[in-house]
Amino acid sequence: MPYGLYSLSLSYMKNQNKSKCKKYDGPTIGERQNDAGDAGGQKKSSFRAKEKFSTPTSHEMINLREIQNLYSSNLFRLQIEELLDNVRIKEKYKNKFNDWYLKLNNNINLMEKLKPTNVCIIGAYSIGTTIGPSATIDIKMEIPSEFISKNDDEYTKQHTAYLNYVASIIHDDIVSEKSLTGDSSCPKLMLTPTGTLSKYIKVLVHFVSSVDSIKIDEANNLSIEMLKNYPSIIDGIKLLKIWLYQRQPRNLTSTFNGHCLTMFMIYLLKKNKINRYMSSNQVIRNFWINLSMSDWSNNGISLANSDEIKHKIIFYHQFDDCVFIDSTGNHNIAQSLTKMNYEWIKNQAKLAIECLDNNVINNFHVLFMTPVKFYINYDHLLIIDGKNQSQLDDIISTLKKGFNNRIDEIFIMPKQVANNESMENMQNKIYIGIRLNPYTSLNIIERGPTANDPEAIEFKNFWGDKSELRRFQDGDVCEVVCWEKAKTLADRRMICQKITAYLLKNKFNISKNEFTYIGNESDEFLMLKKMKIKHFSNGTGEEAALQVINVFSELQNELLSLTNLPLSIKSVDGTSGALRYTDVFPPLATIYKTKFKYAPAIDAVINLSSSNKWPKEIEAFRKTKIGFYIEISNCLRREYNLKTKVLTNGIIVFKCGFIFRLVIAEDKEIVLLKQINNNGVIEYKNNDESIEMEKKLFHLPKLCSALHALHLQKSSFGPTCCLVKRWLSAHLIDDFYIPEIVVELIVAYVYLSPQPYEPVHMPQAGFMRCLEFFSSHQWKTEPIIVNLNNQITNEEIITIQNHFATLNREESLPYLFISTPYDHLSSMWTINSPNKMILQRVSLLAKETLKLVDIQFNEGIKFNWRPMFKSPTNDYDVLIHLKDEFNSKRYQSFDLDDDSVDEETWHPYKQHTEEEIPLVEFDPVECYLKELRTAYGDIALFFHDKYGGSMIGVLIKPFAMVEKKFQISNVNYRKLYDNDKLILNLPAIIEDFTIIGRDLVDDVKLQTKLY
């Protein structure tokens, strides 16, 4: 189309814009229709629809909600029944245990001296609440009175001595292993039966004084006997134990254990909070509600009903953190439960209730099937040597005072002692979890009391030389502590580490070498190793992204202010990851010179005001858009003196050292792309080009805005996305296999649905949660509903889930289904990728990564992420090694620690009269990859680390190695073998890899013998 023709078209549109424009009423974006109806037909259809489907009444809505709740309840009940069936101890093992127990009794009865007064089964097994398939059964042995002296100081020694005496009597043909476990003040004997029973049952023997236990046993046994007649409550206890053991180890003395759980259930039964007619899921809901609302640390409870019980509760509060008195009124069931652990279990109960009410997640899986890992649950971890156990309470109180309102929780991980661990070394490491407050943890200044306040002296004494006086804008002169070196957000996220190091050193003389602080070890993968940035602090990318956003905001205002255009600009929306803080390496403002090899662009979409004068043919439409690009470019040059360049598909704008690529979005172009002339009848059908344009120009800007808003609410979201992308790419899975927007939506889902955890505030913790999600998520059977800004209603969620369940049975959905507020049912971002093989590969990699993290955590050392970011290459059939000098992104690689790589200096942007727009996003490696995938994508898969990787891994598809008959359709990529057979011509293909790559390829290596 000649310039005069589209110039005339622009002039005409400009004149028409002055008058009232008629809105285009043809098929619009998002419609999935084959035939275009006229306006009258549409109105008629709408009128008939209103006649046929009237507004539902309130009674009908109530019935619908009841049906939906009934469906959810029935599904939950079926899952519970299946779970209970799986944890039930099989009858054959019960019979074997009964026989074993008789042998043990016979062995004990053979004792000539100091025979136990009584031996009996107690606890969960006696009432049927034992959890299998690997169960622990409790047995009580009463120490004879003649063995116990009246001196309390000798009781522990006598208790341990009698335990060892009984253990020596038990024959080896009955027990295969004997070990001590539990608290050193009252150890227990763990027995492992011989034979096949050892795989499924262990026996924990409790030794008690026969004099003291009689009254308590009789009273509590009467209470426990009540439960045997209530099967739904028995099932509820089993479910709650499963829930509890997913959150903490079994058989811990200082935590809320199974015995405490059972007794609290009896308490609720006595108080009529639960009853025998409730189902098991109603029982557990009421249990969680009452536990979350309880206050045992201030207002204890009791199973006894005597008049003196209130006074006894007050009495016990003087000695114990928590008070829950049994039926006798003389024993505190929660005696060993610390206040910290009690508050933690209360919070877990509160989270469980929220989880039950969450329709987006698989609440059954989250509550009962997902273990809560300590190092994933907290933002920061502090590991102290066990020799400081005696100072632990003081350390915790001092840290709480120092952190002040920077944290929401600090929690000591309960220690589970291995059965073969000596009693002296029960606490060799102390693990402390810290959850940050997202609003105050990043503050550089800790503001104390005013100088004339009496508390100022205490503040100054606490902080010592770190405290100083400062005058604030409101005129107050206050004591403050300032952490001045925290320049970037990455630094500010670790202020709590600096506080910890200072307090431990100055208050307890614990140096940095004597403790381990974990929180930001993975940040190194978001930093440029061999890039020295002048006069700009760039931590993990947030500062660079903010600079991009500020300059883009200026460009937006400049574009919106342009007046000399045929159609005014209505809005300018960003689509690049840098504009939502999810770009691994956001562009840095600089003067681009010839030595810089890669110049990234920031994409944005321009929306023009409406007009019905656009051409009705696709080619004329596109040439008219080019005319708009020219006009916008001229206006920017003339009015704002910006460097611009017009392309056939957009405008390149150079502003303040950044390169912006602008594209016009007009919904009529989508309609024209869908348009098909079928024998004179105009039809509208989707095609690959229309779908791709619709995604990039209309849906992506909405997602970009929503994800940017999510990062503003949760400041670690962006860096977490970057870490996940970096990790995937490090394992040679680039955005060809998993698009970047899909990764961001998955991370957004993890942030918006954090159950069973609390919301996360650190990138490393968020990254580990994403790894756990990758390792455990059932891609094919569970949809991912990303409810950004809570725009999806409960009714819409149910519709999405029903749609997924229906089409999933027909296998007509992608393997990964993601629903967003802007795309409920089609999962447009995952239609083409990722596929089943890639997702299984990601799940396997995530599992192996978490195994390494778990090992390092148990060893109490700082996380070393290097092994987790290195992908094994021996699985690939062919390796293509690239030359570094032609790898334009080589500076982004994290594997640049050797001295052979020179450090580059990145100078900040300063306006220059001779500055020119560089070659935008020229990446020879990416071009080479595209050519390889186009030419050989039918027979091979190509894997590459897009962030500076120097190698391409090639995996030959298995079917390509199969011998085929000599036919014209089978000749491609093959050579003749054995007269009438064709095999893959791998040597020629490898040679082609080198020829296509030319100077880019350094070496091509065949790793496996394929035939």
Short mmCIF file of C-alpha atoms in Angstrom, two decimals, residues 562-752:
data_model
loop_
_atom_site.label_atom_id
_atom_site.label_comp_id
_atom_site.label_asym_id
_atom_site.label_seq_id
_atom_site.Cartn_x
_atom_site.Cartn_y
_atom_site.Cartn_z
CA LEU A 562 0.34 13.20 22.24
CA THR A 563 -2.38 15.19 20.48
CA ASN A 564 -1.41 15.30 16.82
CA LEU A 565 -2.59 11.77 16.06
CA PRO A 566 -5.53 10.57 13.93
CA LEU A 567 -6.78 8.60 16.94
CA SER A 568 -5.87 9.48 20.50
CA ILE A 569 -3.98 6.97 22.64
CA LYS A 570 -6.31 5.58 25.27
CA SER A 571 -3.81 3.55 27.33
CA VAL A 572 -0.32 2.08 27.31
CA ASP A 573 0.13 -1.24 29.10
CA GLY A 574 3.36 -3.08 29.76
CA THR A 575 3.84 -6.78 29.04
CA SER A 576 7.51 -7.42 29.85
CA GLY A 577 8.62 -9.29 32.98
CA ALA A 578 10.71 -6.31 34.10
CA LEU A 579 7.49 -4.29 34.52
CA ARG A 580 6.18 -6.82 37.06
CA TYR A 581 9.51 -7.57 38.83
CA THR A 582 9.76 -11.09 37.36
CA ASP A 583 12.62 -10.61 34.88
CA VAL A 584 15.68 -12.53 36.09
CA PHE A 585 18.00 -9.80 34.83
CA PRO A 586 16.06 -6.56 34.26
CA PRO A 587 17.58 -4.17 31.70
CA LEU A 588 20.09 -1.69 33.07
CA ALA A 589 20.14 1.90 31.83
CA THR A 590 23.34 2.55 29.91
CA ILE A 591 24.88 4.07 26.81
CA TYR A 592 24.88 1.21 24.32
CA LYS A 593 28.19 0.95 22.49
CA THR A 594 29.40 -1.58 19.98
CA LYS A 595 31.09 -3.72 22.64
CA PHE A 596 27.76 -4.48 24.32
CA LYS A 597 26.47 -7.67 22.79
CA TYR A 598 22.90 -7.83 24.04
CA ALA A 599 20.31 -5.06 24.23
CA PRO A 600 17.01 -6.23 25.81
CA ALA A 601 13.73 -4.55 24.92
CA ILE A 602 10.77 -3.74 27.18
CA ASP A 603 7.47 -4.58 25.48
CA ALA A 604 4.30 -2.53 25.80
CA VAL A 605 0.90 -2.38 24.12
CA ILE A 606 -0.80 0.81 22.86
CA ASN A 607 -4.59 0.98 22.87
CA LEU A 608 -6.18 3.61 20.62
CA SER A 609 -9.59 5.18 20.95
CA SER A 610 -12.42 3.45 19.12
CA SER A 611 -13.15 3.99 15.45
CA ASN A 612 -15.25 2.20 12.84
CA LYS A 613 -13.13 3.43 9.92
CA TRP A 614 -10.40 0.81 10.09
CA PRO A 615 -9.87 -1.06 6.78
CA LYS A 616 -11.80 -4.30 6.40
CA GLU A 617 -8.95 -6.23 4.82
CA ILE A 618 -6.09 -7.57 6.90
CA GLU A 619 -3.25 -6.28 4.69
CA ALA A 620 -4.71 -2.79 4.46
CA PHE A 621 -5.34 -2.89 8.21
CA ARG A 622 -1.70 -3.69 8.95
CA LYS A 623 -0.37 -1.01 6.63
CA THR A 624 -2.63 1.49 8.32
CA LYS A 625 -1.08 0.44 11.64
CA ILE A 626 2.35 1.16 10.15
CA GLY A 627 1.08 4.63 9.35
CA PHE A 628 0.15 5.05 13.01
CA TYR A 629 3.62 3.88 14.03
CA ILE A 630 5.15 6.55 11.80
CA GLU A 631 2.91 9.25 13.24
CA ILE A 632 3.63 8.23 16.85
CA SER A 633 7.35 8.05 16.09
CA ASN A 634 7.37 11.55 14.57
CA CYS A 635 5.45 12.99 17.52
CA LEU A 636 7.87 11.47 20.06
CA ARG A 637 10.86 12.83 18.14
CA ARG A 638 9.37 16.24 17.69
CA GLU A 639 7.81 16.81 21.11
CA TYR A 640 10.17 14.89 23.43
CA ASN A 641 13.37 14.55 21.41
CA LEU A 642 13.40 10.74 21.76
CA LYS A 643 15.27 8.33 19.52
CA THR A 644 12.77 6.11 17.68
CA LYS A 645 12.75 3.51 14.96
CA VAL A 646 9.69 2.29 13.03
CA LEU A 647 9.32 -1.41 12.23
CA THR A 648 6.60 -3.22 10.35
CA ASN A 649 5.33 -4.68 13.62
CA GLY A 650 5.93 -1.83 16.08
CA ILE A 651 8.06 1.10 17.25
CA ILE A 652 11.42 1.03 19.00
CA VAL A 653 11.85 3.93 21.46
CA PHE A 654 15.13 4.70 23.21
CA LYS A 655 14.57 6.61 26.45
CA CYS A 656 16.89 7.19 29.41
CA GLY A 657 19.09 4.25 28.46
CA PHE A 658 16.20 1.78 28.01
CA ILE A 659 14.78 0.31 24.83
CA PHE A 660 10.99 0.10 24.57
CA ARG A 661 9.13 -1.85 21.90
CA LEU A 662 5.57 -0.59 21.37
CA VAL A 663 2.80 -2.43 19.51
CA ILE A 664 -0.75 -1.24 18.72
CA ALA A 665 -3.56 -3.54 19.88
CA GLU A 666 -6.85 -3.31 17.98
CA ASP A 667 -9.50 -5.97 18.47
CA LYS A 668 -10.75 -5.68 14.90
CA GLU A 669 -7.44 -7.13 13.71
CA ILE A 670 -8.27 -10.32 15.63
CA VAL A 671 -11.67 -10.44 13.93
CA LEU A 672 -10.07 -10.07 10.50
CA LEU A 673 -7.58 -12.85 11.26
CA LYS A 674 -10.47 -15.14 12.18
CA GLN A 675 -12.48 -14.24 9.11
CA ILE A 676 -12.97 -16.97 6.51
CA ASN A 677 -14.91 -16.62 3.24
CA ASN A 678 -16.67 -19.94 2.76
CA ASN A 679 -18.39 -19.73 -0.64
CA GLY A 680 -19.57 -16.20 -0.03
CA VAL A 681 -20.53 -16.85 3.60
CA ILE A 682 -18.35 -15.05 6.14
CA GLU A 683 -17.34 -17.27 9.04
CA TYR A 684 -15.12 -16.67 12.03
CA LYS A 685 -12.76 -19.37 13.26
CA ASN A 686 -9.78 -19.28 15.56
CA ASN A 687 -6.36 -19.97 14.15
CA ASP A 688 -2.86 -20.07 15.63
CA GLU A 689 -2.06 -16.50 14.61
CA SER A 690 -5.26 -15.01 16.04
CA ILE A 691 -4.93 -16.92 19.30
CA GLU A 692 -1.30 -15.89 19.74
CA MET A 693 -2.07 -12.23 19.01
CA GLU A 694 -5.04 -12.29 21.35
CA LYS A 695 -2.89 -13.68 24.15
CA LYS A 696 -0.02 -11.22 23.72
CA LEU A 697 -1.94 -8.02 23.01
CA PHE A 698 -5.07 -8.38 25.12
CA HIS A 699 -4.68 -11.00 27.87
CA LEU A 700 -1.01 -10.56 28.75
CA PRO A 701 -1.33 -6.85 29.71
CA LYS A 702 -4.08 -7.76 32.20
CA LEU A 703 -1.96 -10.50 33.72
CA CYS A 704 1.06 -8.20 33.82
CA SER A 705 -0.91 -5.63 35.80
CA ALA A 706 -2.31 -8.24 38.21
CA LEU A 707 1.09 -9.87 38.83
CA HIS A 708 2.65 -6.46 39.39
CA ALA A 709 -0.04 -5.78 42.00
CA LEU A 710 0.70 -9.15 43.62
CA HIS A 711 4.38 -8.23 43.94
CA LEU A 712 3.45 -4.92 45.58
CA GLN A 713 1.44 -6.89 48.15
CA LYS A 714 4.10 -9.59 48.61
CA SER A 715 7.53 -8.13 47.91
CA SER A 716 9.26 -11.51 47.60
CA PHE A 717 7.02 -12.68 44.74
CA GLY A 718 9.14 -11.19 41.95
CA PRO A 719 12.52 -12.55 43.16
CA THR A 720 10.91 -15.94 43.77
CA CYS A 721 9.73 -16.04 40.15
CA CYS A 722 13.26 -15.16 39.08
CA LEU A 723 14.76 -17.96 41.19
CA VAL A 724 12.35 -20.53 39.77
CA LYS A 725 13.09 -19.41 36.20
CA ARG A 726 16.82 -19.48 36.92
CA TRP A 727 16.58 -22.97 38.40
CA LEU A 728 14.55 -24.32 35.46
CA SER A 729 16.93 -22.77 32.95
CA ALA A 730 19.94 -24.11 34.87
CA HIS A 731 18.48 -27.56 34.20
CA LEU A 732 18.24 -26.62 30.49
CA ILE A 733 14.46 -26.14 30.52
CA ASP A 734 13.89 -22.82 28.77
CA ASP A 735 10.69 -20.94 27.91
CA PHE A 736 10.25 -23.06 24.78
CA TYR A 737 9.18 -25.92 27.07
CA ILE A 738 7.64 -23.89 29.91
CA PRO A 739 6.67 -20.31 28.96
CA GLU A 740 7.75 -17.66 31.47
CA ILE A 741 4.18 -16.54 32.11
CA VAL A 742 3.27 -20.12 33.07
CA VAL A 743 6.09 -20.16 35.64
CA GLU A 744 4.87 -16.86 37.06
CA LEU A 745 1.29 -18.11 37.33
CA ILE A 746 2.44 -21.23 39.17
CA VAL A 747 4.45 -19.11 41.62
CA ALA A 748 1.44 -16.80 42.03
CA TYR A 749 -0.69 -19.85 42.91
CA VAL A 750 1.85 -20.92 45.54
CA TYR A 751 1.76 -17.40 47.02
CA LEU A 752 -2.01 -17.04 46.94
#
